Amino acid sequence: MISFIQKQWFLVGLGAAALLGYLKPEWGVVLKEFDLFRVGIFLSFLATGLSLETQAVFRQITAVKAPLAALLSSLVLYPLFAYAAARPLLPDEMAIGIAIIATAPVTVSSGTILTAVARGNVPLSLLICIFSNILAIFTIPILLDLLLGVGHRVELPVLRMLGSLAVTVLLPLILGQLLRPLLKLVVRRWNRQIAVFQSSIIILIIFNAVSSSTGSLGEMGAALPGVFLFTIGLHLAMLVINNRIARLIGLDRSSIIAFTIHTSQKTMAVSYLVWAGYFATDYPAAFVPAIVCQLTQMTIGTMVADYFRKRNQLHPSTMR
């Protein structure tokens, strides 16, 4: 049991945070009063900027088709497909939640970690991560306004949302890259601790989201299993779609792995900023799909990475 907790501490932490948030929702009020979540997300993206290997990443820019296809898949195809599927199958509040997580950029750390485990193209994974998180600042307000304007009466302050995301996500990424030459050795020495800190922020976000949604969660009843099933199906579908896209554009083996895994994942940190800033009051349970998505993509992503790694070992010259 202890060995399992040590290896899977992040998944255990996600479950514990969800349970604690449900049982002790009043604790979340204290954290929100000091705006600790927004500060934590800012510091998390600052750490990401400090950790990114800029030179290795920019060498991938010459291969334009891979990052361009990844951006189109993650920031356009994913949200359009996800919301179109969610509207007839899920309650309105859950469909809005699907739209929020679907428009988010790819994960910052876990996607790259899983790519490395699967023996994939890590520089390409990092490039997808950087470009997706930068471009999403501009696409999220536009796409949410478009999607929810069609199916729901949700008015979004697009420009204010754009400015808020730029300050909390884009600014720390840029600052981290500017400071990287000065702090490279320190970051390398504390790399594991930085990864633990970023994962801890996600755990805190889940705690806050559940503590803010306890009333709505209790009223969901039979709808909750439906959200789980839908999110699992959505993630599996995007893994298959992205794998097909990667093959269609003629990527090599390691790049197919990076494209398949990282382009199919979404970040909870940015989704939280959008939900907390513009949806939490009217749609308190709309963050549930993001929580389920995080659990789903970590568990399935780990299995997919392990599959690629083992297949690569068995058939190193033929795997496509």
Short mmCIF file of C-alpha atoms in Angstrom, two decimals:
data_model
loop_
_atom_site.label_atom_id
_atom_site.label_comp_id
_atom_site.label_asym_id
_atom_site.label_seq_id
_atom_site.Cartn_x
_atom_site.Cartn_y
_atom_site.Cartn_z
CA MET A 1 0.00 0.00 0.00
CA ILE A 2 2.77 2.44 0.94
CA SER A 3 4.64 1.60 -2.26
CA PHE A 4 1.49 2.24 -4.33
CA ILE A 5 0.91 5.63 -2.65
CA GLN A 6 4.52 6.65 -3.28
CA LYS A 7 4.30 5.74 -6.97
CA GLN A 8 0.78 7.07 -7.55
CA TRP A 9 0.79 9.92 -5.04
CA PHE A 10 -0.64 12.39 -7.54
CA LEU A 11 -3.73 10.28 -8.33
CA VAL A 12 -4.15 9.51 -4.61
CA GLY A 13 -3.85 13.24 -3.90
CA LEU A 14 -6.52 14.07 -6.49
CA GLY A 15 -8.93 11.63 -4.87
CA ALA A 16 -8.14 12.83 -1.35
CA ALA A 17 -8.56 16.48 -2.37
CA ALA A 18 -11.95 15.76 -3.94
CA LEU A 19 -13.13 13.89 -0.84
CA LEU A 20 -11.82 16.56 1.56
CA GLY A 21 -13.37 19.34 -0.50
CA TYR A 22 -16.73 17.59 -0.34
CA LEU A 23 -16.54 16.91 3.40
CA LYS A 24 -14.98 20.24 4.43
CA PRO A 25 -16.15 22.87 1.91
CA GLU A 26 -15.63 25.69 4.44
CA TRP A 27 -11.85 25.21 4.23
CA GLY A 28 -11.92 26.35 0.62
CA VAL A 29 -13.28 29.75 1.66
CA VAL A 30 -10.07 30.51 3.58
CA LEU A 31 -7.87 29.73 0.58
CA LYS A 32 -10.03 31.82 -1.75
CA GLU A 33 -9.96 34.85 0.57
CA PHE A 34 -6.22 35.22 0.00
CA ASP A 35 -6.46 34.36 -3.73
CA LEU A 36 -3.90 31.60 -3.21
CA PHE A 37 -5.06 29.65 -6.24
CA ARG A 38 -4.35 32.41 -8.75
CA VAL A 39 -0.96 33.05 -7.12
CA GLY A 40 -0.18 29.33 -7.24
CA ILE A 41 -1.11 29.11 -10.94
CA PHE A 42 1.08 32.15 -11.72
CA LEU A 43 4.03 30.53 -9.93
CA SER A 44 3.35 27.21 -11.68
CA PHE A 45 3.60 28.81 -15.13
CA LEU A 46 6.67 30.76 -14.01
CA ALA A 47 8.27 27.42 -13.10
CA THR A 48 7.28 26.09 -16.51
CA GLY A 49 9.01 29.00 -18.22
CA LEU A 50 12.13 28.39 -16.15
CA SER A 51 12.16 24.67 -17.01
CA LEU A 52 11.62 24.79 -20.78
CA GLU A 53 14.68 23.94 -22.87
CA THR A 54 14.38 26.77 -25.38
CA GLN A 55 17.02 25.69 -27.91
CA ALA A 56 15.79 22.10 -28.19
CA VAL A 57 12.24 23.36 -28.60
CA PHE A 58 12.97 25.88 -31.33
CA ARG A 59 14.80 23.28 -33.40
CA GLN A 60 11.37 21.70 -33.90
CA ILE A 61 9.90 24.86 -35.41
CA THR A 62 11.41 24.06 -38.81
CA ALA A 63 9.07 21.06 -38.99
CA VAL A 64 6.02 23.30 -39.28
CA LYS A 65 3.41 20.64 -40.01
CA ALA A 66 3.59 18.90 -36.60
CA PRO A 67 3.08 21.93 -34.30
CA LEU A 68 0.55 23.50 -36.68
CA ALA A 69 -1.52 20.31 -36.85
CA ALA A 70 -1.30 19.95 -33.07
CA LEU A 71 -2.59 23.48 -32.51
CA LEU A 72 -5.50 23.00 -34.93
CA SER A 73 -6.40 19.68 -33.31
CA SER A 74 -6.13 20.85 -29.69
CA LEU A 75 -7.54 24.38 -29.93
CA VAL A 76 -10.11 24.01 -32.73
CA LEU A 77 -11.04 20.38 -33.47
CA TYR A 78 -11.13 19.24 -29.82
CA PRO A 79 -13.53 21.95 -28.55
CA LEU A 80 -15.83 21.76 -31.59
CA PHE A 81 -16.03 17.96 -31.43
CA ALA A 82 -16.36 17.83 -27.62
CA TYR A 83 -19.12 20.43 -27.33
CA ALA A 84 -21.07 19.08 -30.31
CA ALA A 85 -21.06 15.64 -28.65
CA ALA A 86 -21.81 16.97 -25.14
CA ARG A 87 -24.87 19.09 -25.94
CA PRO A 88 -27.28 16.24 -26.73
CA LEU A 89 -25.83 13.83 -24.15
CA LEU A 90 -25.20 15.88 -21.00
CA PRO A 91 -27.13 18.41 -18.88
CA ASP A 92 -26.56 22.06 -19.83
CA GLU A 93 -24.23 22.81 -16.90
CA MET A 94 -22.05 19.80 -17.71
CA ALA A 95 -21.98 20.72 -21.41
CA ILE A 96 -20.72 24.18 -20.44
CA GLY A 97 -18.07 22.49 -18.31
CA ILE A 98 -17.02 20.36 -21.29
CA ALA A 99 -16.69 23.54 -23.37
CA ILE A 100 -14.48 25.13 -20.70
CA ILE A 101 -12.04 22.22 -20.47
CA ALA A 102 -12.11 21.54 -24.23
CA THR A 103 -11.03 25.07 -25.13
CA ALA A 104 -8.10 24.96 -22.68
CA PRO A 105 -4.52 24.44 -23.93
CA VAL A 106 -2.57 21.21 -23.48
CA THR A 107 -1.12 20.22 -20.13
CA VAL A 108 2.11 21.88 -19.06
CA SER A 109 4.01 19.07 -17.37
CA SER A 110 2.20 15.73 -17.42
CA GLY A 111 1.99 15.55 -21.23
CA THR A 112 5.74 15.98 -21.56
CA ILE A 113 6.43 13.52 -18.74
CA LEU A 114 4.22 10.88 -20.36
CA THR A 115 5.87 11.54 -23.74
CA ALA A 116 9.27 10.91 -22.15
CA VAL A 117 8.02 7.70 -20.51
CA ALA A 118 6.75 6.51 -23.90
CA ARG A 119 10.13 7.30 -25.54
CA GLY A 120 8.56 10.01 -27.67
CA ASN A 121 9.87 13.27 -29.14
CA VAL A 122 10.15 15.43 -26.01
CA PRO A 123 11.24 18.67 -27.80
CA LEU A 124 8.15 18.43 -30.02
CA SER A 125 6.02 17.83 -26.94
CA LEU A 126 7.47 20.96 -25.33
CA LEU A 127 6.88 22.99 -28.48
CA ILE A 128 3.24 21.89 -28.61
CA CYS A 129 2.98 22.87 -24.94
CA ILE A 130 4.46 26.36 -25.42
CA PHE A 131 2.54 27.32 -28.55
CA SER A 132 -0.74 25.87 -27.28
CA ASN A 133 -0.61 27.75 -23.97
CA ILE A 134 0.33 31.03 -25.66
CA LEU A 135 -2.22 30.81 -28.47
CA ALA A 136 -5.02 29.59 -26.18
CA ILE A 137 -4.97 32.96 -24.42
CA PHE A 138 -6.52 34.37 -27.60
CA THR A 139 -8.65 31.41 -28.72
CA ILE A 140 -10.39 30.60 -25.41
CA PRO A 141 -12.54 33.77 -25.16
CA ILE A 142 -13.46 33.65 -28.86
CA LEU A 143 -14.33 29.94 -28.94
CA LEU A 144 -16.28 29.98 -25.67
CA ASP A 145 -18.23 32.99 -26.86
CA LEU A 146 -18.95 31.21 -30.14
CA LEU A 147 -19.87 27.82 -28.67
CA LEU A 148 -21.92 28.98 -25.70
CA GLY A 149 -23.52 31.80 -27.66
CA VAL A 150 -25.11 29.15 -29.85
CA GLY A 151 -26.45 26.84 -27.18
CA HIS A 152 -26.73 28.96 -24.03
CA ARG A 153 -27.34 32.50 -22.90
CA VAL A 154 -23.86 33.12 -21.53
CA GLU A 155 -22.35 36.56 -21.99
CA LEU A 156 -18.57 36.65 -21.74
CA PRO A 157 -16.36 39.76 -21.36
CA VAL A 158 -13.98 38.56 -24.08
CA LEU A 159 -11.39 41.35 -23.77
CA ARG A 160 -11.31 41.20 -19.96
CA MET A 161 -10.92 37.41 -20.10
CA LEU A 162 -8.10 37.81 -22.62
CA GLY A 163 -6.26 40.27 -20.35
CA SER A 164 -6.70 38.11 -17.25
CA LEU A 165 -5.34 35.00 -18.97
CA ALA A 166 -2.42 36.94 -20.42
CA VAL A 167 -1.38 38.19 -16.97
CA THR A 168 -1.75 34.84 -15.21
CA VAL A 169 -0.44 32.49 -17.93
CA LEU A 170 1.49 34.30 -20.66
CA LEU A 171 3.38 36.77 -18.46
CA PRO A 172 4.91 34.16 -16.08
CA LEU A 173 5.91 31.97 -19.06
CA ILE A 174 7.81 34.90 -20.61
CA LEU A 175 9.36 35.89 -17.26
CA GLY A 176 10.48 32.32 -16.70
CA GLN A 177 12.19 32.18 -20.09
CA LEU A 178 13.92 35.53 -19.47
CA LEU A 179 15.18 34.37 -16.07
CA ARG A 180 16.19 30.91 -17.25
CA PRO A 181 19.79 31.79 -18.28
CA LEU A 182 20.43 33.10 -14.76
CA LEU A 183 18.72 30.26 -12.90
CA LYS A 184 19.35 27.27 -15.18
CA LEU A 185 21.54 25.36 -12.70
CA VAL A 186 19.19 26.04 -9.79
CA VAL A 187 16.19 24.86 -11.80
CA ARG A 188 18.02 21.69 -12.85
CA ARG A 189 18.93 20.92 -9.23
CA TRP A 190 15.36 21.47 -8.01
CA ASN A 191 13.59 20.00 -11.04
CA ARG A 192 11.83 17.23 -9.11
CA GLN A 193 10.63 19.63 -6.41
CA ILE A 194 9.28 21.99 -9.08
CA ALA A 195 7.30 19.14 -10.64
CA VAL A 196 5.87 18.22 -7.23
CA PHE A 197 4.90 21.88 -6.63
CA GLN A 198 3.07 22.07 -9.98
CA SER A 199 1.20 18.84 -9.28
CA SER A 200 0.29 20.13 -5.83
CA ILE A 201 -1.30 23.22 -7.37
CA ILE A 202 -3.55 20.94 -9.44
CA ILE A 203 -4.52 19.04 -6.28
CA LEU A 204 -5.41 22.34 -4.55
CA ILE A 205 -7.46 23.41 -7.57
CA ILE A 206 -9.50 20.21 -7.36
CA PHE A 207 -10.02 20.74 -3.63
CA ASN A 208 -11.30 24.27 -4.24
CA ALA A 209 -13.50 23.25 -7.16
CA VAL A 210 -15.19 20.47 -5.18
CA SER A 211 -15.57 22.62 -2.05
CA SER A 212 -17.24 25.32 -4.18
CA SER A 213 -19.61 22.82 -5.82
CA THR A 214 -20.75 20.57 -2.96
CA GLY A 215 -24.40 21.62 -3.23
CA SER A 216 -24.55 21.08 -6.97
CA LEU A 217 -22.65 17.79 -6.78
CA GLY A 218 -25.20 16.44 -4.34
CA GLU A 219 -28.01 17.33 -6.76
CA MET A 220 -26.35 15.73 -9.80
CA GLY A 221 -27.18 12.15 -8.84
CA ALA A 222 -27.27 9.91 -11.90
CA ALA A 223 -25.72 12.61 -14.11
CA LEU A 224 -22.27 12.18 -12.53
CA PRO A 225 -21.58 8.66 -13.92
CA GLY A 226 -22.66 9.97 -17.32
CA VAL A 227 -20.02 12.70 -17.13
CA PHE A 228 -17.38 10.10 -16.29
CA LEU A 229 -18.38 7.88 -19.21
CA PHE A 230 -18.55 10.80 -21.62
CA THR A 231 -15.14 12.16 -20.59
CA ILE A 232 -13.50 8.73 -20.88
CA GLY A 233 -15.00 8.28 -24.34
CA LEU A 234 -13.93 11.78 -25.37
CA HIS A 235 -10.33 11.25 -24.32
CA LEU A 236 -10.11 7.87 -26.05
CA ALA A 237 -11.62 9.37 -29.21
CA MET A 238 -9.08 12.22 -29.25
CA LEU A 239 -6.20 9.79 -28.74
CA VAL A 240 -7.33 7.84 -31.82
CA ILE A 241 -7.98 11.00 -33.86
CA ASN A 242 -4.60 12.53 -33.00
CA ASN A 243 -2.79 9.29 -33.72
CA ARG A 244 -4.45 9.21 -37.17
CA ILE A 245 -3.56 12.86 -37.81
CA ALA A 246 0.08 12.25 -36.85
CA ARG A 247 0.30 9.32 -39.26
CA LEU A 248 -1.54 11.19 -42.01
CA ILE A 249 0.96 14.07 -42.00
CA GLY A 250 3.85 11.60 -42.09
CA LEU A 251 5.51 12.09 -38.69
CA ASP A 252 8.26 9.75 -37.54
CA ARG A 253 7.72 7.22 -34.75
CA SER A 254 8.81 9.35 -31.78
CA SER A 255 6.87 12.36 -33.07
CA ILE A 256 3.71 10.26 -33.48
CA ILE A 257 4.01 9.35 -29.79
CA ALA A 258 4.45 12.98 -28.70
CA PHE A 259 1.63 14.19 -30.93
CA THR A 260 -0.80 11.46 -29.85
CA ILE A 261 -0.24 11.84 -26.12
CA HIS A 262 0.29 15.56 -25.60
CA THR A 263 -2.24 16.93 -28.10
CA SER A 264 -4.96 14.84 -26.46
CA GLN A 265 -4.46 16.29 -22.97
CA LYS A 266 -5.90 19.44 -21.43
CA THR A 267 -4.68 21.61 -18.56
CA MET A 268 -6.80 22.14 -15.48
CA ALA A 269 -5.01 25.31 -14.36
CA VAL A 270 -6.25 27.49 -17.23
CA SER A 271 -9.70 25.87 -17.10
CA TYR A 272 -9.92 26.82 -13.44
CA LEU A 273 -9.11 30.46 -14.18
CA VAL A 274 -11.89 30.62 -16.75
CA TRP A 275 -14.44 28.80 -14.59
CA ALA A 276 -13.64 30.68 -11.36
CA GLY A 277 -13.61 34.07 -13.06
CA TYR A 278 -16.68 33.82 -15.28
CA PHE A 279 -18.81 30.73 -14.56
CA ALA A 280 -18.51 29.69 -10.89
CA THR A 281 -21.40 31.85 -9.64
CA ASP A 282 -24.02 30.79 -12.19
CA TYR A 283 -22.64 27.32 -12.96
CA PRO A 284 -20.90 26.03 -9.79
CA ALA A 285 -20.78 22.41 -10.99
CA ALA A 286 -19.41 23.25 -14.43
CA PHE A 287 -15.88 22.48 -13.25
CA VAL A 288 -16.75 18.82 -12.62
CA PRO A 289 -15.86 17.79 -16.22
CA ALA A 290 -12.42 19.35 -15.78
CA ILE A 291 -11.84 17.30 -12.62
CA VAL A 292 -13.00 14.12 -14.32
CA CYS A 293 -10.89 14.98 -17.38
CA GLN A 294 -7.78 15.33 -15.21
CA LEU A 295 -8.35 11.94 -13.59
CA THR A 296 -9.15 10.33 -16.93
CA GLN A 297 -6.23 11.65 -18.93
CA MET A 298 -3.72 10.82 -16.19
CA THR A 299 -4.86 7.20 -15.82
CA ILE A 300 -5.44 6.50 -19.52
CA GLY A 301 -2.39 8.56 -20.50
CA THR A 302 -0.18 6.49 -18.22
CA MET A 303 -1.46 3.27 -19.79
CA VAL A 304 -1.01 4.64 -23.33
CA ALA A 305 2.55 5.79 -22.56
CA ASP A 306 3.38 2.37 -21.14
CA TYR A 307 1.90 0.72 -24.25
CA PHE A 308 4.03 2.84 -26.59
CA ARG A 309 7.15 2.18 -24.49
CA LYS A 310 6.67 -1.59 -24.48
CA ARG A 311 5.79 -1.69 -28.18
CA ASN A 312 8.85 0.37 -28.98
CA GLN A 313 11.03 -2.10 -27.07
CA LEU A 314 9.51 -5.10 -28.85
CA HIS A 315 9.51 -3.57 -32.34
CA PRO A 316 12.05 -0.73 -32.34
CA SER A 317 12.31 -0.48 -36.11
CA THR A 318 8.74 -1.13 -37.21
CA MET A 319 6.48 0.72 -34.80
CA ARG A 320 4.36 3.34 -36.50
#
